[in-house]
PDB file of C-alpha atoms in Angstrom:
ATOM      1  CA  MET A 280      87.761 109.703  86.433  1.00 38.00           C
ATOM      2  CA  ARG A 281      89.089 111.842  89.265  1.00 38.00           C
ATOM      3  CA  THR A 282      90.376 109.940  92.276  1.00 43.00           C
ATOM      4  CA  THR A 283      92.557 110.601  95.310  1.00 42.00           C
ATOM      5  CA  LEU A 284      95.453 109.330  93.216  1.00 45.00           C
ATOM      6  CA  HIS A 285      95.456 112.578  91.217  1.00 43.00           C
ATOM      7  CA  ILE A 286      95.417 114.736  94.337  1.00 38.00           C
ATOM      8  CA  ILE A 287      98.918 113.553  95.157  1.00 39.00           C
ATOM      9  CA  GLN A 288     100.276 115.392  92.125  1.00 41.00           C
ATOM     10  CA  GLN A 289      98.805 118.706  93.281  1.00 40.00           C
ATOM     11  CA  ALA A 290     100.449 118.773  96.678  1.00 39.00           C
ATOM     12  CA  SER A 291     103.232 121.319  97.147  1.00 38.00           C
ATOM     13  CA  THR A 292     105.428 118.637  98.726  1.00 49.00           C
ATOM     14  CA  PHE A 293     105.417 115.236  97.076  1.00 66.00           C
ATOM     15  CA  ASN A 294     104.028 112.567  99.404  1.00 79.00           C
ATOM     16  CA  TRP A 295     105.912 109.377  98.588  1.00 85.00           C
ATOM     17  CA  ASN A 296     104.366 107.463 101.492  1.00 87.00           C
ATOM     18  CA  SER A 297     100.840 108.090 100.270  1.00 87.00           C
ATOM     19  CA  LEU A 298     101.761 107.022  96.755  1.00 88.00           C
ATOM     20  CA  ILE A 299     103.507 103.834  97.851  1.00 91.00           C
ATOM     21  CA  ASN A 300     100.709 102.882 100.253  1.00 90.00           C
ATOM     22  CA  GLN A 301      98.144 103.172  97.459  1.00 90.00           C
ATOM     23  CA  PHE A 302     100.382 101.123  95.187  1.00 91.00           C
ATOM     24  CA  LEU A 303     100.716  98.407  97.842  1.00 91.00           C
ATOM     25  CA  GLU A 304      96.959  98.344  98.391  1.00 91.00           C
ATOM     26  CA  LYS A 305      96.508  97.714  94.675  1.00 89.00           C
ATOM     27  CA  MET A 306      99.061  94.887  94.811  1.00 88.00           C
ATOM     28  CA  LYS A 307      97.174  93.325  97.717  1.00 87.00           C
ATOM     29  CA  LYS A 308      94.005  93.358  95.625  1.00 86.00           C
ATOM     30  CA  ASN A 309      95.978  91.535  92.922  1.00 82.00           C
ATOM     31  CA  ASP A 310      96.393  88.753  95.505  1.00 78.00           C
ATOM     32  CA  LEU A 311     100.170  88.973  95.786  1.00 79.00           C
ATOM     33  CA  SER A 312     101.737  87.243  98.783  1.00 81.00           C
ATOM     34  CA  VAL A 313     102.528  89.118 101.990  1.00 85.00           C
ATOM     35  CA  LYS A 314     106.217  88.402 101.398  1.00 85.00           C
ATOM     36  CA  THR A 315     106.082  90.036  97.962  1.00 86.00           C
ATOM     37  CA  ILE A 316     104.186  93.066  99.284  1.00 88.00           C
ATOM     38  CA  ASN A 317     106.746  93.543 102.058  1.00 90.00           C
ATOM     39  CA  ALA A 318     109.582  93.254  99.532  1.00 89.00           C
ATOM     40  CA  TYR A 319     108.027  96.024  97.407  1.00 91.00           C
ATOM     41  CA  LYS A 320     107.618  98.212 100.488  1.00 92.00           C
ATOM     42  CA  HIS A 321     111.226  97.654 101.575  1.00 92.00           C
ATOM     43  CA  ASP A 322     112.704  98.229  98.115  1.00 92.00           C
ATOM     44  CA  LEU A 323     110.688 101.360  97.414  1.00 93.00           C
ATOM     45  CA  SER A 324     111.473 102.869 100.820  1.00 93.00           C
ATOM     46  CA  LEU A 325     115.195 102.513 100.062  1.00 93.00           C
ATOM     47  CA  PHE A 326     114.734 104.193  96.676  1.00 92.00           C
ATOM     48  CA  VAL A 327     112.785 107.077  98.245  1.00 90.00           C
ATOM     49  CA  LYS A 328     115.456 107.557 100.904  1.00 90.00           C
ATOM     50  CA  TRP A 329     118.131 107.717  98.205  1.00 90.00           C
ATOM     51  CA  ILE A 330     116.308 110.066  95.828  1.00 87.00           C
ATOM     52  CA  ASP A 331     115.246 112.417  98.638  1.00 85.00           C
ATOM     53  CA  THR A 332     118.925 112.796  99.474  1.00 84.00           C
ATOM     54  CA  ILE A 333     120.189 113.156  95.902  1.00 78.00           C
ATOM     55  CA  ASN A 334     117.344 114.809  94.004  1.00 76.00           C
ATOM     56  CA  PRO A 335     114.116 115.551  95.918  1.00 82.00           C
ATOM     57  CA  LEU A 336     111.094 115.555  93.598  1.00 81.00           C
ATOM     58  CA  LYS A 337     108.178 118.028  93.671  1.00 79.00           C
ATOM     59  CA  ASN A 338     105.929 115.487  91.942  1.00 79.00           C
ATOM     60  CA  LEU A 339     106.139 112.095  90.317  1.00 82.00           C
ATOM     61  CA  HIS A 340     106.229 113.614  86.823  1.00 83.00           C
ATOM     62  CA  ALA A 341     109.686 114.931  87.729  1.00 85.00           C
ATOM     63  CA  LEU A 342     111.025 111.366  87.933  1.00 87.00           C
ATOM     64  CA  THR A 343     113.294 110.637  84.963  1.00 88.00           C
ATOM     65  CA  GLU A 344     115.128 107.744  83.357  1.00 88.00           C
ATOM     66  CA  ILE A 345     118.388 109.275  84.593  1.00 87.00           C
ATOM     67  CA  ASP A 346     117.211 109.077  88.208  1.00 87.00           C
ATOM     68  CA  ILE A 347     116.592 105.338  87.952  1.00 90.00           C
ATOM     69  CA  ILE A 348     119.789 104.691  85.988  1.00 87.00           C
ATOM     70  CA  GLU A 349     121.826 106.554  88.593  1.00 86.00           C
ATOM     71  CA  TYR A 350     120.104 104.613  91.380  1.00 89.00           C
ATOM     72  CA  ARG A 351     120.974 101.377  89.580  1.00 87.00           C
ATOM     73  CA  GLN A 352     124.611 102.483  89.479  1.00 85.00           C
ATOM     74  CA  HIS A 353     124.430 103.376  93.173  1.00 85.00           C
ATOM     75  CA  LEU A 354     123.268  99.831  93.917  1.00 86.00           C
ATOM     76  CA  ILE A 355     126.067  98.369  91.795  1.00 82.00           C
ATOM     77  CA  ASN A 356     128.624 100.499  93.655  1.00 76.00           C
ATOM     78  CA  SER A 357     127.231  99.169  96.933  1.00 78.00           C
ATOM     79  CA  ASP A 358     128.500  95.667  96.031  1.00 73.00           C
ATOM     80  CA  LEU A 359     125.057  94.113  96.263  1.00 78.00           C
ATOM     81  CA  LYS A 360     124.264  90.796  94.622  1.00 78.00           C
ATOM     82  CA  ALA A 361     122.896  91.016  91.083  1.00 81.00           C
ATOM     83  CA  ALA A 362     119.632  89.350  92.178  1.00 82.00           C
ATOM     84  CA  THR A 363     119.139  91.969  94.908  1.00 86.00           C
ATOM     85  CA  ILE A 364     119.804  94.838  92.500  1.00 87.00           C
ATOM     86  CA  ASN A 365     117.398  93.389  89.939  1.00 87.00           C
ATOM     87  CA  ARG A 366     114.698  92.963  92.558  1.00 90.00           C
ATOM     88  CA  ARG A 367     115.003  96.573  93.723  1.00 91.00           C
ATOM     89  CA  ILE A 368     114.921  97.911  90.171  1.00 91.00           C
ATOM     90  CA  GLY A 369     112.030  95.577  89.424  1.00 90.00           C
ATOM     91  CA  SER A 370     110.059  97.060  92.325  1.00 92.00           C
ATOM     92  CA  ILE A 371     110.536 100.561  90.899  1.00 93.00           C
ATOM     93  CA  GLN A 372     109.495  99.348  87.458  1.00 92.00           C
ATOM     94  CA  ARG A 373     106.348  97.774  88.861  1.00 92.00           C
ATOM     95  CA  LEU A 374     105.504 101.043  90.623  1.00 93.00           C
ATOM     96  CA  CYS A 375     106.050 102.997  87.399  1.00 93.00           C
ATOM     97  CA  ARG A 376     103.802 100.699  85.358  1.00 92.00           C
ATOM     98  CA  TRP A 377     101.080 101.139  87.959  1.00 92.00           C
ATOM     99  CA  ALA A 378     101.588 104.921  87.956  1.00 91.00           C
ATOM    100  CA  VAL A 379     101.193 105.050  84.163  1.00 92.00           C
ATOM    101  CA  GLU A 380      97.999 103.008  84.408  1.00 90.00           C
ATOM    102  CA  TYR A 381      96.540 105.564  86.841  1.00 87.00           C
ATOM    103  CA  LYS A 382      97.918 108.492  84.831  1.00 86.00           C
ATOM    104  CA  LEU A 383     100.327 109.576  87.552  1.00 85.00           C
ATOM    105  CA  LEU A 384     103.078 109.295  84.963  1.00 87.00           C
ATOM    106  CA  LYS A 385     102.755 110.213  81.306  1.00 88.00           C
ATOM    107  CA  GLU A 386     105.115 107.437  80.305  1.00 90.00           C
ATOM    108  CA  ASP A 387     107.028 104.600  81.914  1.00 91.00           C
ATOM    109  CA  VAL A 388     110.449 106.142  82.536  1.00 89.00           C
ATOM    110  CA  SER A 389     111.761 102.883  83.995  1.00 89.00           C
ATOM    111  CA  LYS A 390     111.301 100.609  80.981  1.00 87.00           C
ATOM    112  CA  VAL A 391     114.639 101.521  79.391  1.00 84.00           C
ATOM    113  CA  VAL A 392     116.566 100.605  82.540  1.00 86.00           C
ATOM    114  CA  LYS A 393     118.091  97.184  82.040  1.00 83.00           C
ATOM    115  CA  GLN A 394     118.608  94.680  84.781  1.00 79.00           C
ATOM    116  CA  ILE A 395     121.939  93.013  85.444  1.00 76.00           C
ATOM    117  CA  ASN A 396     122.730  89.721  83.773  1.00 73.00           C
ATOM    118  CA  ILE A 397     122.968  86.907  86.294  1.00 63.00           C
ATOM    119  CA  THR A 398     125.444  84.151  85.533  1.00 57.00           C
ATOM    120  CA  THR A 399     123.575  80.982  84.641  1.00 52.00           C
ATOM    121  CA  ARG A 400     123.829  78.481  87.458  1.00 57.00           C
ATOM    122  CA  GLY A 401     123.879  74.732  87.318  1.00 65.00           C
ATOM    123  CA  CYS A 402     121.431  72.576  89.163  1.00 74.00           C
ATOM    124  CA  PRO A 403     121.095  73.396  92.890  1.00 83.00           C
ATOM    125  CA  ILE A 404     122.903  70.946  95.158  1.00 87.00           C
ATOM    126  CA  GLY A 405     120.918  68.389  97.111  1.00 92.00           C
ATOM    127  CA  LEU A 406     121.781  65.647  99.573  1.00 95.00           C
ATOM    128  CA  LYS A 407     123.211  62.332  98.452  1.00 94.00           C
ATOM    129  CA  PRO A 408     121.321  59.131  99.422  1.00 95.00           C
ATOM    130  CA  ALA A 409     123.860  58.247 102.101  1.00 96.00           C
ATOM    131  CA  GLU A 410     123.580  61.740 103.590  1.00 97.00           C
ATOM    132  CA  VAL A 411     119.792  61.496 103.623  1.00 97.00           C
ATOM    133  CA  GLN A 412     120.012  58.215 105.519  1.00 97.00           C
ATOM    134  CA  ARG A 413     122.440  59.684 108.074  1.00 97.00           C
ATOM    135  CA  LEU A 414     120.192  62.698 108.553  1.00 97.00           C
ATOM    136  CA  LEU A 415     117.084  60.552 109.065  1.00 97.00           C
ATOM    137  CA  GLN A 416     118.932  58.223 111.426  1.00 97.00           C
ATOM    138  CA  THR A 417     120.129  61.183 113.469  1.00 97.00           C
ATOM    139  CA  ALA A 418     116.590  62.589 113.610  1.00 96.00           C
ATOM    140  CA  GLY A 419     115.323  59.246 114.890  1.00 94.00           C
ATOM    141  CA  GLN A 420     117.828  59.449 117.728  1.00 94.00           C
ATOM    142  CA  SER A 421     116.747  62.920 118.874  1.00 92.00           C
ATOM    143  CA  LYS A 422     116.379  63.345 122.624  1.00 89.00           C
ATOM    144  CA  HIS A 423     113.684  64.886 124.839  1.00 85.00           C
ATOM    145  CA  GLY A 424     110.909  63.008 123.040  1.00 85.00           C
ATOM    146  CA  HIS A 425     111.544  64.723 119.704  1.00 93.00           C
ATOM    147  CA  SER A 426     112.669  61.693 117.690  1.00 94.00           C
ATOM    148  CA  LYS A 427     109.297  60.972 116.022  1.00 95.00           C
ATOM    149  CA  ARG A 428     108.628  64.670 115.373  1.00 95.00           C
ATOM    150  CA  ASN A 429     112.024  65.334 113.814  1.00 96.00           C
ATOM    151  CA  TYR A 430     111.889  62.108 111.783  1.00 97.00           C
ATOM    152  CA  ALA A 431     108.438  63.038 110.425  1.00 97.00           C
ATOM    153  CA  LEU A 432     109.524  66.618 109.775  1.00 97.00           C
ATOM    154  CA  LEU A 433     112.460  65.503 107.617  1.00 98.00           C
ATOM    155  CA  HIS A 434     110.490  62.872 105.741  1.00 97.00           C
ATOM    156  CA  LEU A 435     107.693  65.310 104.943  1.00 97.00           C
ATOM    157  CA  MET A 436     110.113  67.881 103.524  1.00 97.00           C
ATOM    158  CA  LEU A 437     112.209  65.328 101.647  1.00 97.00           C
ATOM    159  CA  GLN A 438     109.174  63.624 100.109  1.00 96.00           C
ATOM    160  CA  THR A 439     107.122  66.731  99.211  1.00 96.00           C
ATOM    161  CA  GLY A 440     109.559  69.632  98.715  1.00 95.00           C
ATOM    162  CA  LEU A 441     107.504  71.974 100.888  1.00 95.00           C
ATOM    163  CA  ARG A 442     108.878  75.413 101.728  1.00 93.00           C
ATOM    164  CA  VAL A 443     109.844  75.866 105.363  1.00 91.00           C
ATOM    165  CA  ASN A 444     107.134  78.492 105.979  1.00 90.00           C
ATOM    166  CA  GLU A 445     104.537  76.124 104.493  1.00 93.00           C
ATOM    167  CA  VAL A 446     105.613  73.415 106.941  1.00 95.00           C
ATOM    168  CA  ALA A 447     105.488  75.832 109.878  1.00 93.00           C
ATOM    169  CA  GLU A 448     101.914  76.841 109.006  1.00 93.00           C
ATOM    170  CA  LEU A 449     100.545  73.294 108.570  1.00 95.00           C
ATOM    171  CA  LYS A 450      97.436  72.393 110.561  1.00 94.00           C
ATOM    172  CA  LEU A 451      96.124  68.921 111.349  1.00 93.00           C
ATOM    173  CA  LYS A 452      93.206  69.480 108.972  1.00 94.00           C
ATOM    174  CA  ASP A 453      95.692  69.967 106.119  1.00 95.00           C
ATOM    175  CA  ILE A 454      96.894  66.356 106.316  1.00 96.00           C
ATOM    176  CA  GLU A 455      94.941  63.251 105.264  1.00 95.00           C
ATOM    177  CA  LEU A 456      96.423  59.845 106.006  1.00 94.00           C
ATOM    178  CA  GLY A 457      94.949  56.602 104.692  1.00 89.00           C
ATOM    179  CA  GLU A 458      96.286  53.076 104.509  1.00 85.00           C
ATOM    180  CA  ARG A 459      97.369  53.328 100.894  1.00 90.00           C
ATOM    181  CA  SER A 460      97.127  57.025 100.171  1.00 93.00           C
ATOM    182  CA  GLY A 461      97.470  60.425 101.751  1.00 95.00           C
ATOM    183  CA  MET A 462      97.840  64.067 100.929  1.00 96.00           C
ATOM    184  CA  VAL A 463      98.867  67.410 102.325  1.00 96.00           C
ATOM    185  CA  THR A 464      97.081  70.611 101.356  1.00 95.00           C
ATOM    186  CA  ILE A 465      98.921  73.921 101.309  1.00 92.00           C
ATOM    187  CA  SER A 466      96.239  76.549 101.792  1.00 83.00           C
ATOM    188  CA  LEU A 467      98.353  79.687 101.532  1.00 67.00           C
ATOM    189  CA  GLY A 468     101.351  78.910  99.371  1.00 56.00           C
ATOM    190  CA  LYS A 469     103.419  81.478  97.509  1.00 58.00           C
ATOM    191  CA  GLY A 470     101.064  83.928  95.818  1.00 57.00           C
ATOM    192  CA  ARG A 471      98.358  82.730  98.244  1.00 62.00           C
ATOM    193  CA  LYS A 472      97.638  79.758  95.994  1.00 77.00           C
ATOM    194  CA  THR A 473      96.315  76.427  97.219  1.00 88.00           C
ATOM    195  CA  ARG A 474      97.852  73.149  96.098  1.00 92.00           C
ATOM    196  CA  THR A 475      97.564  69.506  97.130  1.00 94.00           C
ATOM    197  CA  ILE A 476     100.529  67.119  97.233  1.00 95.00           C
ATOM    198  CA  PRO A 477     100.237  63.318  97.528  1.00 95.00           C
ATOM    199  CA  LEU A 478     102.085  61.674 100.396  1.00 96.00           C
ATOM    200  CA  ASN A 479     104.063  58.522  99.637  1.00 95.00           C
ATOM    201  CA  SER A 480     104.358  55.561 101.991  1.00 94.00           C
ATOM    202  CA  LYS A 481     107.513  56.847 103.708  1.00 94.00           C
ATOM    203  CA  ALA A 482     105.959  60.207 104.537  1.00 96.00           C
ATOM    204  CA  ARG A 483     102.648  58.619 105.617  1.00 96.00           C
ATOM    205  CA  ARG A 484     104.349  56.132 107.917  1.00 96.00           C
ATOM    206  CA  ALA A 485     106.534  58.793 109.578  1.00 96.00           C
ATOM    207  CA  LEU A 486     103.607  61.178 110.054  1.00 96.00           C
ATOM    208  CA  LYS A 487     101.384  58.470 111.536  1.00 95.00           C
ATOM    209  CA  LEU A 488     104.032  57.511 114.077  1.00 94.00           C
ATOM    210  CA  TYR A 489     104.396  61.149 115.100  1.00 94.00           C
ATOM    211  CA  LEU A 490     100.741  62.187 115.088  1.00 92.00           C
ATOM    212  CA  ASN A 491      99.705  59.119 117.091  1.00 89.00           C
ATOM    213  CA  SER A 492     102.422  59.588 119.710  1.00 84.00           C
ATOM    214  CA  LYS A 493     101.617  60.629 123.260  1.00 72.00           C
ATOM    215  CA  ASN A 494     103.336  63.976 122.715  1.00 69.00           C
ATOM    216  CA  ARG A 495     100.484  64.898 120.377  1.00 66.00           C
ATOM    217  CA  GLU A 496      97.675  64.329 122.906  1.00 61.00           C
ATOM    218  CA  ASN A 497      95.538  67.401 123.685  1.00 60.00           C
ATOM    219  CA  SER A 498      97.903  69.606 121.736  1.00 62.00           C
ATOM    220  CA  THR A 499      97.487  72.542 119.393  1.00 76.00           C
ATOM    221  CA  ASN A 500      96.079  72.143 115.874  1.00 90.00           C
ATOM    222  CA  SER A 501      99.493  72.852 114.393  1.00 92.00           C
ATOM    223  CA  VAL A 502     101.228  69.773 113.019  1.00 94.00           C
ATOM    224  CA  PHE A 503     104.762  70.376 114.252  1.00 95.00           C
ATOM    225  CA  ILE A 504     104.956  71.616 117.818  1.00 92.00           C
ATOM    226  CA  SER A 505     107.526  72.460 120.461  1.00 89.00           C
ATOM    227  CA  GLU A 506     107.863  71.197 124.029  1.00 85.00           C
ATOM    228  CA  ARG A 507     105.532  74.012 125.049  1.00 86.00           C
ATOM    229  CA  GLN A 508     102.853  72.664 122.685  1.00 85.00           C
ATOM    230  CA  THR A 509     103.110  75.700 120.428  1.00 89.00           C
ATOM    231  CA  ALA A 510     103.659  75.657 116.680  1.00 91.00           C
ATOM    232  CA  LEU A 511     107.282  75.430 115.572  1.00 93.00           C
ATOM    233  CA  SER A 512     108.298  78.674 113.926  1.00 92.00           C
ATOM    234  CA  THR A 513     110.153  78.894 110.630  1.00 91.00           C
ATOM    235  CA  ARG A 514     113.313  79.787 112.498  1.00 90.00           C
ATOM    236  CA  SER A 515     112.896  76.831 114.883  1.00 93.00           C
ATOM    237  CA  ILE A 516     112.572  74.405 111.966  1.00 94.00           C
ATOM    238  CA  GLN A 517     115.672  75.901 110.356  1.00 93.00           C
ATOM    239  CA  SER A 518     117.582  75.461 113.620  1.00 93.00           C
ATOM    240  CA  ILE A 519     116.432  71.857 114.011  1.00 96.00           C
ATOM    241  CA  ILE A 520     117.586  70.919 110.508  1.00 96.00           C
ATOM    242  CA  THR A 521     120.925  72.714 110.928  1.00 94.00           C
ATOM    243  CA  GLU A 522     121.568  70.944 114.237  1.00 95.00           C
ATOM    244  CA  LEU A 523     120.596  67.523 112.847  1.00 97.00           C
ATOM    245  CA  ALA A 524     122.945  67.994 109.890  1.00 96.00           C
ATOM    246  CA  LYS A 525     125.744  68.950 112.259  1.00 95.00           C
ATOM    247  CA  ARG A 526     125.163  65.861 114.409  1.00 96.00           C
ATOM    248  CA  ALA A 527     124.999  63.709 111.263  1.00 97.00           C
ATOM    249  CA  ASN A 528     128.465  65.031 110.272  1.00 96.00           C
ATOM    250  CA  ILE A 529     127.273  66.348 106.904  1.00 95.00           C
ATOM    251  CA  SER A 530     129.907  68.880 105.909  1.00 92.00           C
ATOM    252  CA  ARG A 531     129.976  68.596 102.098  1.00 91.00           C
ATOM    253  CA  ILE A 532     127.258  71.269 101.808  1.00 90.00           C
ATOM    254  CA  ARG A 533     125.417  73.574 104.155  1.00 89.00           C
ATOM    255  CA  VAL A 534     122.128  71.879 104.997  1.00 92.00           C
ATOM    256  CA  SER A 535     119.001  74.036 105.323  1.00 91.00           C
ATOM    257  CA  PRO A 536     115.277  73.544 104.706  1.00 92.00           C
ATOM    258  CA  HIS A 537     115.892  74.682 101.132  1.00 90.00           C
ATOM    259  CA  THR A 538     118.465  71.902 100.734  1.00 93.00           C
ATOM    260  CA  LEU A 539     115.722  69.380 101.489  1.00 96.00           C
ATOM    261  CA  ARG A 540     113.505  71.087  98.903  1.00 94.00           C
ATOM    262  CA  HIS A 541     116.323  70.876  96.348  1.00 93.00           C
ATOM    263  CA  THR A 542     116.851  67.208  97.206  1.00 95.00           C
ATOM    264  CA  PHE A 543     113.184  66.458  96.560  1.00 96.00           C
ATOM    265  CA  ALA A 544     113.210  68.222  93.189  1.00 94.00           C
ATOM    266  CA  ILE A 545     116.435  66.577  92.018  1.00 92.00           C
ATOM    267  CA  ASN A 546     115.266  63.092  93.021  1.00 93.00           C
ATOM    268  CA  TYR A 547     111.851  63.625  91.449  1.00 93.00           C
ATOM    269  CA  LEU A 548     113.316  64.523  88.065  1.00 90.00           C
ATOM    270  CA  LYS A 549     115.775  61.631  88.211  1.00 89.00           C
ATOM    271  CA  GLN A 550     112.819  59.266  88.531  1.00 91.00           C
ATOM    272  CA  ASN A 551     110.516  61.279  86.239  1.00 89.00           C
ATOM    273  CA  PRO A 552     112.816  63.012  83.703  1.00 83.00           C
ATOM    274  CA  SER A 553     110.073  64.439  81.487  1.00 79.00           C
ATOM    275  CA  ASN A 554     107.646  65.584  84.180  1.00 87.00           C
ATOM    276  CA  ILE A 555     108.859  69.138  84.768  1.00 88.00           C
ATOM    277  CA  VAL A 556     105.291  70.488  84.655  1.00 88.00           C
ATOM    278  CA  GLN A 557     104.211  68.089  87.400  1.00 91.00           C
ATOM    279  CA  LEU A 558     107.225  69.073  89.489  1.00 91.00           C
ATOM    280  CA  ALA A 559     106.385  72.772  89.069  1.00 89.00           C
ATOM    281  CA  ASN A 560     102.854  72.072  90.333  1.00 90.00           C
ATOM    282  CA  LEU A 561     104.117  70.059  93.291  1.00 93.00           C
ATOM    283  CA  MET A 562     106.588  72.756  94.312  1.00 92.00           C
ATOM    284  CA  GLY A 563     104.171  75.644  93.794  1.00 90.00           C
ATOM    285  CA  HIS A 564     106.303  77.412  91.194  1.00 86.00           C
ATOM    286  CA  GLU A 565     104.540  80.179  89.297  1.00 78.00           C
ATOM    287  CA  SER A 566     106.853  79.808  86.304  1.00 74.00           C
ATOM    288  CA  LEU A 567     108.403  76.774  84.609  1.00 77.00           C
ATOM    289  CA  ASP A 568     111.594  78.821  84.316  1.00 70.00           C
ATOM    290  CA  THR A 569     112.035  78.451  88.065  1.00 76.00           C
ATOM    291  CA  THR A 570     111.647  74.674  87.886  1.00 83.00           C
ATOM    292  CA  ALA A 571     113.842  74.363  84.798  1.00 79.00           C
ATOM    293  CA  ILE A 572     116.966  75.035  86.838  1.00 79.00           C
ATOM    294  CA  TYR A 573     116.676  71.476  88.158  1.00 84.00           C
ATOM    295  CA  THR A 574     117.148  70.162  84.626  1.00 78.00           C
ATOM    296  CA  GLN A 575     120.644  71.687  84.491  1.00 73.00           C
ATOM    297  CA  PRO A 576     123.539  69.344  85.278  1.00 67.00           C
ATOM    298  CA  SER A 577     125.237  69.965  88.605  1.00 63.00           C
ATOM    299  CA  MET A 578     128.992  70.406  88.863  1.00 62.00           C
ATOM    300  CA  GLU A 579     129.157  67.007  90.557  1.00 66.00           C
ATOM    301  CA  ASP A 580     127.306  65.373  87.653  1.00 63.00           C
ATOM    302  CA  LEU A 581     129.666  67.007  85.171  1.00 58.00           C
ATOM    303  CA  ALA A 582     132.700  65.890  87.169  1.00 60.00           C
ATOM    304  CA  ASP A 583     131.393  62.303  87.386  1.00 62.00           C
ATOM    305  CA  ASN A 584     130.745  62.212  83.627  1.00 57.00           C
ATOM    306  CA  LEU A 585     134.260  63.456  82.884  1.00 62.00           C
ATOM    307  CA  GLU A 586     135.714  60.811  85.188  1.00 60.00           C
ATOM    308  CA  LEU A 587     133.779  58.121  83.325  1.00 59.00           C
ATOM    309  CA  MET A 588     135.167  59.447  80.039  1.00 58.00           C
ATOM    310  CA  ALA A 589     138.695  59.260  81.414  1.00 60.00           C
ATOM    311  CA  LYS A 590     138.174  55.645  82.478  1.00 62.00           C
ATOM    312  CA  GLY A 591     136.683  54.768  79.103  1.00 54.00           C
TER     313      GLY A 591
END
């Protein structure tokens, strides 16, 4: 089969942009998220910029293992985090696998390049019960008519573990509230996958108070809105949570939307120790490995256990 992909190899000057654009189009057809596509584009553009400076290629067949190994060393010398380096190398490896599939490369020259070992972390840190109560109390005291909105926002995130971008994109049609049950539907989660999460009584009660308030009359279809009746952006939600944590005098950890997500996951597994698969489904994780980190003991748990041993 002869396609436009093969024409790239015949050009006198190698067209990286054309190659990468075709690769990204294929990734879009594989239903990868916009965030993932943009990450590939960013990572590959940095690699192209580097290799055009160090060793310009006439065609993709000229790409070698040494090129990628040297780029990996360049990233290491740049004092980047191991996760960032691994992601950038991973983007190149994904491109190479695709290029082999379409016969733009005879063999995958990236497969021998190893990623950097990342030190195993303990469980992410969440909020303690007393901190949660202070945060909710502070939200309920918000001024300018935002008390019910902020209270509902926190409860929803603490009781469902939604990502901040998922909260920002919520529409009224995505939420169902009954007397004894309720649910929220995430239509475009990570990987553009849909999932439905039950709402417990605390989340239902907070959402009802907010959605039935006068501030919601004749407003946009977005669930969480600003004074201007426009949807709260991801950045706005982050700012709200940061400010509430500051006013609640929570200084033990830095509080962000992801902290609320961690808090949900930690509390869920404390109450349901063997239900890691259910937690993965609730949080929209593509791999159980991602969820498994919540099964690791935190440094605080380890310290508490050692204190108990000392007292015993």
